[in-house]
Amino acid sequence: MSADTARATPATATALGRLWMGAAWYPEQWPEQRWDKDLALMQAAGVNVVRVGEFAWSSLEPAEGKYDFDWLARAIRLAQKHHIFVVIGTPTDAPPAWLTSKYPQVLRVDGDGRRAEHGNRRQFSYSSSLYRKFCRDIASRLAQRFGHDPDVIGWQIDNEYSDESFDPDTRKMFQDWLQQRYKTLDALNTAWTTTYWSQTYTAWNQIPLNDKSGNPGWMLDHKRFVTATWVSYQQNQIDAMRPYVNPRQFITTNIGGLGLSDNWDHYAITRPLDIAAWDPYVGEGHLDFYRHGAVSDYVRGWKRQDFWVMETQPGFVNWAPVNNALYKGEVRAMAWESVGHGADAVLYWQWRSALNGQEQYHGALVGPDGEPLPLYSEVAQIGREFETASAAIAGTTPQSDIAIITTYDSRWAIDFQPHNKLYDQLAVLLDYYRPLDDLTHSVDVVNAYAPLDRYKVVFAPSLNVIPADLAQHLADYVRHGGHLVLGPRSGMKDQFNRLNIQRQPGPLVGVLGGRVEQFYALDQPLAVSGSIGSGTASILGETLSVQSPSAKILLKYGKNRTWLSGEPAAITNSYGKGSITYLGALLDPALMRRFIVQELHDAHVAALFPPLPSDVELMRRVGKSHAIFILINHGPGNRVVRLPVVMHDILRGGRDVRTVHLATQGVAVLEESNAH
Ligand code: GLA
């Protein structure tokens, strides 16, 4: 779906039709006479949206079947008096004590068989049909009451789906799910090669469910089952709400996790939602702008449309080893970086810390006295700037010529067996991303099964699982003129997480005109060189062979004592109208950059901008008739950027500029002046 089509539905138009800035607000934690002051302070900071309700079950249904939604209705009305719209979270991440004590069977059971107790959140079993009945009831009642409220713009289901359950009912569901998938035990036994260690199953109820490591086929299927269970958990609430929710109100969920969280498949979870939303936190340390950019691009890829930052840290958190505050200006830089990568909303978690509760030390915008904390003024600046830039940014979205592709099957398969503890998939992805971002300023990170024809080059850093259908999709892309680059570990496994019998890259061996002879974990960097230059390979290296006259060797390992000595490290082949390259090594940053430069050059990817000073990030969002450029100086010094053409400086009164001066954490939002 193109961004324009995505925006065409009333719900996505609400969510993505302007810039939103806001906070998580928990009115149930405060005396009602206080609400107006909070909302006035929010309004003064430029807040135009609050998220409410997502842990408030004991206030919304204080006893079984006894509901009190009036306080929420009053909070919504009061918010609108201050021109603040509302997203309602369904409260199902925090079941009330009356529920879990009367129906303890809804409590989740951990991998060691311990049932959760009340006193925290996320203590429910995600597969419990009884728990789902309660979820359906509260979600549908909330939708009936607020589904046509003009001040409610959207809904968040639950909160950061997290913990699986390993109770006997879930085990039975897993076994039933496998039976539906495989039909016969013979098929399952073959797919998982269960003759290994006498794992052969002769009845479905023998199949285990636990959180320990085991047969790779079983582990991959458990991840898929976890995904299917969260999908149906979520669908239960969507179905309860949709009949009552105005088409203008969006339904989403907030996805948590530092970096590339991977408990379940995010493409599957976001498919039935109107928009994707996530919760980026830095935790300890400072903003790594490549990492935040890459993960934001990956979030944009879930639905291939703009998204919401439903929560982010107001300066600091309470759960990292060291909960340092972001630098002055860094919260603002991070907000604008999110927008540059496709966010249309940024909400801070949270407005004010509850006086008691587990997160007393977390950053907030007002203190226990109800007065602004130091960060409030920086957030107010973001609010003012979002207001100023909103009209120009509405209807724009990042647009890339290149993509990085991933799949959850590959992510999980590698994480189960990293082979070298230093093989970190986010780090590997970032090795590709940094030079790509520097050179093109716009990278899509999408599911490998997504339409790829619009991309000039597609990079697959760790595509370990390549079943026949995916191989076909990738081969078609190359045949039609695409340039595909595969990284180490590609195509080792099939859809059952079984070794592909063709060696790597499995069903793409014919397209590549070559194959991987052997993979090796490296305990020391090895020299590598070729026509693009020389450098080192580390962590994991593969030796390749050329099997077709059209295939060429690009890089070779230097002479050394290992089995990789003098062997090909990268090969390339032309195929149809395009090309395929296999890079069997993780290269040092300088050689990796040269490799990427060469790939972009071969695929005729043009530079968007002249080279930028170090630490300056450039992002572009494209609309029907104009483009927005966002420049951020993430470094400690002052920077000057000469623009290729005159642009309007939106945050500085829209005046025409050709040169931009950026202090540390400085942000410029520019509109391409001659595109109207
Ligand atoms: C998560 C949760 C929030 C809050 C924050 C604190 O993202 O969704 O409720 O606990 O962490 O950082």
XYZ file of C-alpha atoms and ligand atoms in Angstrom:
688
model
C 0.000 0.000 0.000
C 1.458 3.398 -0.900
C 1.590 6.093 1.731
C -1.134 7.996 -0.101
C -3.525 5.067 -0.074
C -2.714 4.451 3.561
C -3.662 8.005 4.401
C -6.915 7.757 2.517
C -8.849 5.915 5.261
C -10.521 8.256 7.757
C -8.693 6.610 10.689
C -5.216 6.974 9.210
C -6.069 10.503 8.073
C -6.852 11.352 11.710
C -3.621 9.837 12.970
C -1.288 10.912 10.192
C -2.884 14.110 8.949
C -0.958 16.446 11.256
C 1.760 16.416 13.885
C 0.693 15.388 17.381
C 2.567 16.018 20.611
C 1.430 14.740 23.943
C 1.830 12.677 27.066
C 0.483 9.679 28.958
C -1.928 11.106 31.529
C -3.455 9.087 34.350
C -6.329 11.223 35.723
C -7.472 8.312 37.913
C -4.324 8.758 39.997
C -5.154 12.383 40.942
C -7.981 14.308 42.634
C -10.400 15.591 40.032
C -10.001 19.208 41.117
C -6.374 18.963 39.990
C -7.145 17.952 36.396
C -7.782 21.421 35.066
C -4.390 22.694 36.201
C -2.624 19.733 34.594
C -4.459 20.236 31.340
C -3.754 23.988 31.375
C -0.039 23.240 31.813
C -0.225 20.724 28.965
C -1.971 23.207 26.725
C 0.695 25.801 27.510
C 3.333 23.245 26.419
C 1.615 22.675 23.077
C 0.217 19.260 24.002
C -2.620 18.377 21.638
C -3.155 14.727 22.590
C -3.163 12.656 25.782
C -3.287 8.903 26.125
C -5.438 7.758 29.026
C -6.907 4.676 30.608
C -4.508 1.906 29.690
C -3.962 0.685 33.259
C -7.197 1.954 34.799
C -9.298 -1.217 34.941
C -9.862 -1.069 38.719
C -11.176 2.496 38.300
C -13.313 1.668 35.238
C -14.793 -1.533 36.693
C -14.295 -1.364 40.461
C -16.203 -4.618 41.017
C -17.280 -7.352 38.624
C -20.006 -5.976 36.352
C -20.017 -2.579 38.101
C -18.749 0.057 35.724
C -17.760 3.670 36.235
C -16.855 5.449 33.007
C -18.176 8.854 34.054
C -14.853 10.066 35.425
C -13.217 9.232 32.094
C -15.953 11.104 30.221
C -15.373 14.150 32.440
C -11.598 13.937 31.889
C -12.118 13.819 28.113
C -14.481 16.821 28.197
C -12.059 18.828 30.277
C -9.155 17.929 27.983
C -11.110 19.250 25.025
C -11.698 22.533 26.840
C -7.927 22.830 26.535
C -7.960 21.732 22.855
C -6.417 18.381 23.731
C -7.647 15.207 22.020
C -7.650 11.779 23.589
C -6.419 8.256 22.782
C -8.009 5.660 25.060
C -6.016 2.592 26.002
C -7.959 -0.541 26.859
C -6.904 -1.442 30.421
C -6.226 -5.119 29.829
C -2.509 -5.089 30.655
C -3.490 -4.604 34.304
C -6.364 -6.827 35.431
C -7.976 -5.769 38.732
C -7.524 -7.768 41.947
C -11.194 -8.811 42.097
C -10.712 -10.547 38.737
C -7.454 -12.353 39.421
C -8.524 -13.481 42.898
C -11.968 -14.759 41.867
C -10.631 -16.347 38.650
C -6.996 -17.281 39.386
C -6.981 -19.518 36.309
C -6.505 -16.353 34.180
C -3.077 -15.749 35.721
C -0.081 -16.529 33.578
C 2.348 -19.330 34.352
C 6.050 -18.782 33.716
C 8.465 -21.207 32.084
C 9.229 -22.820 35.430
C 5.567 -23.449 36.194
C 5.033 -20.593 38.671
C 1.679 -18.826 38.528
C 1.836 -15.001 38.675
C 0.329 -13.084 41.581
C -1.392 -9.736 41.798
C 0.639 -6.599 42.566
C 2.283 -5.950 39.222
C 0.962 -5.801 35.671
C 1.033 -8.304 32.758
C 0.006 -11.096 35.128
C -2.626 -12.546 32.789
C -2.376 -15.529 30.467
C -2.548 -14.308 26.893
C -4.335 -17.438 25.726
C -6.962 -17.708 28.490
C -10.436 -17.750 26.948
C -11.893 -16.579 30.263
C -9.520 -13.627 30.419
C -10.349 -12.793 26.831
C -14.060 -12.761 27.742
C -13.352 -10.056 30.345
C -11.198 -8.149 27.826
C -13.973 -8.299 25.250
C -16.468 -6.989 27.757
C -14.463 -3.976 28.932
C -13.215 -3.105 25.425
C -16.670 -3.275 23.908
C -18.244 -1.215 26.707
C -15.572 1.465 26.358
C -16.115 1.540 22.597
C -19.891 1.809 23.059
C -19.452 4.741 25.393
C -16.635 6.612 23.585
C -16.636 5.211 20.047
C -18.440 8.277 18.749
C -16.966 10.822 21.075
C -15.674 13.618 18.824
C -12.780 14.279 21.212
C -11.508 10.705 21.112
C -9.268 10.217 18.088
C -8.086 6.680 18.595
C -7.645 3.549 20.635
C -4.663 1.649 21.936
C -5.229 -2.026 22.660
C -3.568 -3.251 25.840
C 0.030 -2.113 26.392
C 3.280 -3.560 25.053
C 2.299 -7.235 24.617
C 5.076 -9.001 26.480
C 4.887 -12.219 28.401
C 3.846 -15.641 27.178
C 2.228 -18.229 29.382
C 3.218 -21.880 29.789
C 0.107 -23.177 31.557
C -1.492 -26.529 30.609
C -4.228 -24.872 28.499
C -1.643 -22.986 26.464
C 0.323 -26.206 25.980
C -2.809 -27.891 24.622
C -3.395 -24.908 22.302
C 0.175 -25.150 21.027
C -0.309 -28.847 20.289
C -3.635 -28.145 18.521
C -2.012 -25.335 16.564
C 0.753 -27.703 15.430
C -1.792 -30.344 14.469
C -3.633 -27.810 12.317
C -0.399 -26.781 10.686
C 1.138 -30.187 10.046
C -2.009 -32.362 9.883
C -0.009 -35.536 10.615
C 2.655 -36.397 13.160
C 4.687 -37.876 10.324
C 4.845 -34.470 8.663
C 5.881 -32.797 11.922
C 8.460 -35.472 12.750
C 9.990 -35.090 9.290
C 9.997 -31.296 9.394
C 11.713 -31.236 12.794
C 13.952 -34.277 12.091
C 12.828 -35.771 15.383
C 14.722 -39.027 14.949
C 17.586 -36.926 16.282
C 17.938 -37.740 20.024
C 14.768 -39.900 19.900
C 12.483 -36.893 19.802
C 9.945 -38.727 17.613
C 6.366 -37.938 18.697
C 3.673 -40.585 18.533
C 0.882 -38.453 20.014
C 0.258 -34.704 19.804
C 0.050 -34.361 23.582
C 3.688 -35.455 23.940
C 4.921 -32.202 22.398
C 6.460 -29.977 25.076
C 5.920 -26.281 25.735
C 8.547 -24.464 27.755
C 10.901 -21.528 27.504
C 14.093 -23.568 27.285
C 16.104 -24.083 24.168
C 15.458 -27.250 22.183
C 14.914 -28.522 18.662
C 15.263 -25.521 16.282
C 12.136 -26.518 14.322
C 10.101 -26.667 17.535
C 11.548 -23.339 18.715
C 10.670 -21.564 15.474
C 7.149 -22.969 15.575
C 6.750 -21.817 19.174
C 7.601 -18.237 18.105
C 4.996 -18.491 15.349
C 2.480 -19.825 17.856
C 3.275 -16.914 20.216
C 2.634 -14.537 17.309
C -0.643 -16.253 16.417
C -1.748 -16.121 20.060
C -1.030 -12.407 20.462
C -2.701 -11.765 17.098
C -5.880 -13.517 18.294
C -5.604 -11.844 21.731
C -5.563 -8.497 19.940
C -8.251 -9.462 17.407
C -10.577 -10.346 20.279
C -10.526 -6.679 21.320
C -10.588 -5.283 17.785
C -13.736 -7.323 17.098
C -15.280 -6.105 20.330
C -14.626 -2.483 19.452
C -14.966 -2.118 15.677
C -18.793 -2.212 15.589
C -18.917 0.802 17.896
C -15.866 2.771 16.817
C -16.312 5.622 14.376
C -14.233 5.002 11.219
C -12.436 8.278 11.987
C -10.974 6.777 15.193
C -7.851 4.670 14.682
C -7.057 1.438 16.484
C -3.437 0.668 17.300
C -1.273 -0.825 20.010
C 1.972 0.476 21.468
C 4.849 -1.864 20.770
C 7.662 -1.872 23.279
C 11.202 -3.069 23.309
C 14.640 -1.595 22.984
C 15.855 -1.862 19.431
C 14.590 -4.749 17.383
C 12.290 -6.416 19.905
C 11.428 -9.861 18.676
C 9.068 -11.756 20.972
C 6.591 -12.049 18.135
C 6.209 -10.973 14.526
C 5.474 -7.245 14.365
C 4.311 -7.389 10.749
C 1.571 -9.813 11.758
C 0.564 -7.825 14.840
C 0.285 -4.505 13.014
C -1.533 -5.903 9.937
C -5.077 -5.500 11.354
C -4.285 -2.126 12.968
C -4.907 1.266 11.354
C -1.471 2.570 12.269
C 1.671 1.244 13.917
C 2.850 2.762 17.190
C 5.923 2.085 19.304
C 7.712 3.169 22.461
C 11.360 4.124 21.879
C 13.425 4.599 25.040
C 17.163 5.293 25.167
C 17.624 3.980 28.707
C 21.271 4.288 29.753
C 23.515 6.550 27.690
C 22.605 8.907 24.893
C 20.841 8.901 21.579
C 22.608 6.761 18.975
C 21.100 8.484 15.986
C 21.894 5.723 13.492
C 20.322 3.160 15.754
C 17.232 5.271 16.481
C 16.957 6.094 12.780
C 17.295 2.473 11.705
C 14.806 1.168 14.229
C 12.357 3.969 13.344
C 12.684 2.995 9.678
C 11.988 -0.576 10.666
C 8.855 0.559 12.550
C 7.755 2.506 9.454
C 8.234 -0.742 7.533
C 5.749 -2.699 9.675
C 2.832 -1.202 7.777
C 4.871 0.703 5.227
C 3.359 3.968 6.385
C 4.036 6.673 8.980
C 3.610 5.758 12.628
C 3.186 7.109 16.142
C 5.709 7.303 18.941
C 3.178 6.439 21.630
C 5.690 6.701 24.488
C 9.181 8.057 24.850
C 11.334 9.184 27.715
C 11.077 12.668 29.157
C 14.814 12.900 29.827
C 15.408 9.697 31.759
C 13.939 6.356 32.801
C 13.968 4.405 36.060
C 14.816 0.920 34.821
C 18.302 1.168 33.225
C 21.519 0.322 35.126
C 22.343 4.067 35.093
C 19.317 6.294 34.527
C 21.186 9.337 33.221
C 19.245 12.199 31.649
C 19.566 12.976 27.958
C 21.582 16.145 27.312
C 19.888 19.504 27.081
C 18.289 19.591 23.655
C 18.593 15.844 23.104
C 14.918 15.119 23.839
C 14.020 17.667 21.173
C 16.586 16.248 18.722
C 15.163 12.767 19.285
C 11.594 13.990 18.685
C 12.572 15.597 15.404
C 14.608 12.569 14.402
C 11.517 10.429 14.934
C 9.516 12.789 12.720
C 12.254 12.708 10.091
C 11.948 8.928 9.943
C 8.143 8.921 9.688
C 6.619 9.624 13.107
C 3.523 11.811 13.039
C 3.152 11.881 16.820
C 5.457 11.958 19.829
C 4.007 11.345 23.305
C 6.027 11.477 26.511
C 5.721 8.868 29.192
C 4.564 10.260 31.499
C 3.066 13.585 32.403
C 3.499 13.218 36.173
C 4.796 10.364 38.306
C 2.258 8.599 40.492
C 3.051 9.311 44.149
C 3.467 5.610 44.713
C 3.801 2.692 42.331
C 6.790 1.016 40.746
C 8.075 3.899 38.613
C 8.541 6.775 41.060
C 12.023 7.639 39.764
C 11.023 7.825 36.072
C 11.353 11.124 34.223
C 8.170 13.218 33.947
C 7.136 16.706 32.873
C 5.733 17.982 36.165
C 6.938 17.111 39.650
C 5.158 15.682 42.694
C 4.217 19.278 43.543
C 2.443 19.581 40.192
C 4.798 22.297 38.926
C 6.903 22.032 35.746
C 10.191 20.126 35.963
C 13.264 21.497 34.104
C 12.510 19.470 30.933
C 9.027 21.004 30.603
C 10.357 24.051 28.735
C 12.178 21.896 26.159
C 9.034 19.874 25.551
C 7.078 23.143 25.245
C 9.534 24.168 22.521
C 8.819 20.900 20.692
C 5.102 21.609 21.063
C 5.464 25.076 19.530
C 7.625 23.752 16.704
C 5.264 20.886 15.885
C 2.432 23.403 15.701
C 4.449 25.626 13.347
C 5.580 22.780 11.084
C 2.450 20.630 11.160
C 0.786 21.955 7.999
C 3.944 21.610 5.901
C 4.702 18.113 7.204
C 1.144 16.772 6.863
C 0.888 14.490 3.852
C 4.645 13.884 3.596
C 6.467 10.625 4.267
C 10.030 9.324 3.819
C 10.714 7.796 0.411
C 13.682 5.548 -0.284
C 15.424 4.059 -3.302
C 17.029 1.374 -1.223
C 15.800 -1.129 1.330
C 17.137 -3.443 3.972
C 15.037 -6.584 4.268
C 14.437 -8.831 7.257
C 12.123 -11.593 8.385
C 11.217 -12.763 11.845
C 11.974 -16.378 10.949
C 15.557 -15.377 10.167
C 15.867 -13.206 13.265
C 14.709 -16.010 15.515
C 16.686 -18.728 13.765
C 19.943 -16.792 14.227
C 19.169 -15.789 17.805
C 18.584 -19.443 18.699
C 22.077 -20.322 17.395
C 24.243 -17.200 17.009
C 27.379 -19.344 16.482
C 29.462 -16.431 17.717
C 28.168 -14.600 20.793
C 29.313 -11.365 19.150
C 26.927 -11.848 16.227
C 24.281 -9.240 17.098
C 21.715 -8.795 14.344
C 21.014 -5.151 15.127
C 24.762 -4.421 15.053
C 25.076 -6.245 11.720
C 22.121 -4.330 10.306
C 23.678 -1.071 11.501
C 26.942 -1.918 9.711
C 24.929 -1.684 6.492
C 22.673 1.107 7.658
C 25.309 3.691 8.653
C 26.936 4.081 5.228
C 23.581 3.716 3.478
C 22.074 6.474 5.591
C 25.133 8.718 5.159
C 25.053 8.279 1.408
C 21.322 8.221 0.629
C 19.644 9.787 3.719
C 16.666 7.501 3.390
C 16.511 3.765 3.951
C 13.423 1.574 4.096
C 13.635 -1.423 6.399
C 10.935 -3.835 5.281
C 9.764 -7.400 5.394
C 11.575 -9.472 2.763
C 8.186 -10.501 1.354
C 7.176 -6.841 0.713
C 6.975 -5.563 -2.882
C 10.563 -4.716 -3.805
C 10.307 -3.442 -7.364
C 10.510 0.217 -6.358
C 13.993 -0.260 -4.877
C 17.201 0.110 -6.849
C 19.162 -1.967 -4.352
C 17.972 -4.327 -1.635
C 20.282 -5.448 1.177
C 19.593 -8.603 3.191
C 22.165 -8.556 6.014
C 21.043 -11.728 7.847
C 18.412 -13.580 5.806
C 19.065 -16.981 7.327
C 15.723 -18.626 6.476
C 14.963 -18.612 2.757
C 12.113 -20.952 1.854
C 11.258 -21.583 -1.805
C 8.575 -18.862 -1.994
C 10.907 -16.191 -0.656
C 13.668 -17.342 -3.020
C 11.206 -16.961 -5.888
C 10.251 -13.456 -4.766
C 13.910 -12.396 -4.533
C 14.847 -14.038 -7.815
C 11.952 -12.196 -9.522
C 13.196 -8.911 -8.111
C 16.661 -9.531 -9.562
C 15.323 -10.835 -12.874
C 13.322 -7.631 -13.318
C 16.384 -5.455 -12.834
C 16.892 -5.252 -9.076
C 20.251 -5.449 -7.295
C 20.211 -7.825 -4.354
C 22.979 -8.034 -1.760
C 22.961 -10.992 0.623
C 25.016 -10.960 3.817
C 26.544 -13.859 5.754
C 24.287 -16.708 6.918
C 21.889 -16.208 3.988
C 19.684 -19.070 2.888
C 21.037 -21.625 5.317
C 17.562 -22.741 6.486
C 14.167 -23.630 5.045
C 10.731 -22.806 6.501
C 11.062 -25.555 9.118
C 14.386 -24.107 10.307
C 15.966 -27.149 8.689
C 19.294 -26.933 6.855
C 18.794 -26.202 3.157
C 20.327 -29.101 1.274
C 21.780 -26.933 -1.511
C 24.153 -25.204 0.954
C 23.903 -21.433 1.153
C 22.093 -19.443 -0.150
C 19.819 -22.476 -0.539
C 17.310 -22.075 -3.363
C 19.232 -19.008 -4.615
C 22.414 -20.956 -5.451
C 21.396 -21.062 -9.127
C 20.689 -17.328 -9.271
C 23.988 -16.539 -7.577
C 25.954 -18.875 -9.792
C 27.938 -19.830 -6.719
C 27.579 -20.993 -3.152
C 28.982 -20.927 0.340
C 31.478 -23.731 0.885
C 31.707 -23.343 4.663
C 30.830 -20.911 7.454
C 33.256 -20.081 10.283
C 33.042 -18.218 13.579
C 36.107 -15.980 13.653
C 38.121 -15.574 16.840
C 40.336 -12.922 15.263
C 39.933 -10.373 12.441
C 41.161 -11.598 9.056
C 42.543 -9.502 6.214
C 40.293 -9.236 3.196
C 40.833 -7.404 -0.092
C 39.585 -6.882 -3.620
C 39.157 -4.209 -6.267
C 37.262 -1.935 -3.830
C 40.187 -1.961 -1.350
C 41.355 -3.885 1.674
C 40.385 -4.191 5.284
C 39.322 -6.836 7.763
C 36.539 -9.333 8.356
C 35.494 -10.366 11.852
C 32.999 -12.356 13.952
C 31.703 -14.588 11.157
C 33.172 -15.400 7.777
C 32.110 -17.676 4.948
C 34.126 -19.014 2.050
C 32.412 -18.920 -1.328
C 32.905 -20.629 -4.653
C 31.959 -19.549 -8.146
C 30.031 -22.117 -10.154
C 28.903 -20.182 -13.213
C 31.052 -18.435 -15.859
C 29.139 -15.175 -15.356
C 29.875 -15.022 -11.603
C 32.854 -12.975 -10.388
C 34.878 -12.820 -7.207
C 34.748 -9.394 -5.498
C 36.718 -9.959 -2.304
C 39.130 -12.600 -1.035
C 40.505 -13.396 2.397
C 44.243 -12.814 2.716
C 46.738 -15.587 3.332
C 46.579 -16.882 6.891
C 46.586 -20.150 8.874
C 42.810 -20.614 8.779
C 40.546 -22.481 6.393
C 39.546 -19.130 4.915
C 43.049 -18.396 3.643
C 42.943 -17.059 0.085
C 39.295 -18.061 -0.425
C 36.576 -15.836 -1.951
C 34.714 -13.691 0.644
C 32.269 -12.058 -1.776
C 31.006 -12.941 -5.242
C 28.574 -11.344 -7.665
C 26.567 -12.508 -10.651
C 24.340 -10.868 -13.220
C 20.956 -12.489 -13.547
C 18.101 -11.396 -15.796
C 18.165 -7.596 -15.902
C 19.719 -7.290 -12.456
C 22.466 -8.614 -10.235
C 22.978 -10.573 -7.055
C 25.948 -10.218 -4.722
C 26.842 -12.433 -1.780
C 29.030 -10.842 0.878
C 30.152 -13.652 3.169
C 31.916 -11.511 5.761
C 31.271 -8.765 8.287
C 33.611 -6.016 7.128
C 35.260 -3.229 9.101
C 33.447 0.148 8.756
C 35.823 1.667 6.174
C 35.757 -1.305 3.810
C 32.024 -1.723 4.350
C 31.534 1.868 3.277
C 33.538 1.287 0.103
C 31.526 -1.833 -0.585
C 28.264 0.124 -0.184
C 29.551 3.020 -2.328
C 30.288 0.536 -5.093
C 26.859 -1.126 -4.827
C 25.060 2.235 -4.944
C 27.202 3.347 -7.864
C 26.481 0.142 -9.808
C 22.745 0.581 -9.193
C 22.785 4.270 -10.218
C 21.566 5.568 -6.870
C 22.084 9.331 -6.953
C 23.121 11.380 -3.908
C 20.316 13.502 -2.513
C 22.576 16.096 -0.952
C 26.234 17.106 -1.021
C 28.347 15.472 1.737
C 27.419 16.684 5.236
C 29.624 17.603 8.183
C 30.112 14.751 10.668
C 27.348 14.177 13.264
C 24.807 15.960 11.077
C 21.851 13.836 10.052
C 19.643 14.654 7.082
C 16.151 13.243 6.642
C 13.630 13.845 3.913
C 9.850 13.525 3.827
C 8.218 13.800 0.434
C 4.713 15.073 -0.314
C 2.724 15.422 -3.517
C 4.136 18.841 -4.361
C 6.908 19.541 -1.892
C 9.631 17.960 0.187
C 10.627 18.567 3.792
C 14.261 18.239 4.842
C 15.145 17.879 8.512
C 18.730 18.524 9.584
C 19.937 17.633 13.077
C 23.353 18.199 14.596
C 23.812 15.294 17.007
C 27.419 16.204 17.820
C 28.962 18.418 20.492
C 30.274 21.198 18.200
C 28.697 23.834 15.947
C 28.076 22.871 12.326
C 27.342 24.764 9.138
C 25.477 23.129 6.261
C 25.400 24.624 2.795
C 22.132 23.653 1.088
C 22.113 22.612 -2.571
C 19.208 25.006 -3.270
C 17.368 27.766 -1.441
C 14.830 26.407 1.059
C 12.264 27.821 3.497
C 13.400 27.599 7.097
C 10.096 26.600 8.674
C 11.072 26.975 12.327
C 12.484 30.441 11.646
C 9.515 32.167 10.120
C 9.746 30.395 6.756
C 12.462 32.673 5.463
C 14.599 31.598 2.503
C 17.989 30.189 3.429
C 20.943 28.698 1.598
C 23.105 28.083 4.655
C 22.045 26.543 7.957
C 23.920 27.004 11.250
C 23.361 24.230 13.758
C 24.546 24.425 17.356
C 24.869 21.157 19.291
C 21.495 19.340 19.197
C 20.374 21.971 16.695
C 17.427 21.207 14.413
C 16.378 22.812 11.134
C 13.158 21.964 9.315
C 13.318 23.079 5.700
C 10.857 23.088 2.858
C 12.164 22.772 -0.661
C 11.366 26.214 -2.007
C 10.973 25.611 -5.717
C 8.842 22.496 -5.576
C 5.460 24.280 -5.406
C 6.876 1.043 29.125
C 5.413 1.034 29.550
C 5.023 2.244 30.338
C 6.083 2.586 31.332
C 7.372 2.847 30.617
C 8.491 3.323 31.526
O 7.110 1.562 27.915
O 4.540 0.908 28.454
O 3.790 1.953 30.984
O 6.224 1.540 32.235
O 7.781 1.654 30.016
O 9.686 3.523 30.818
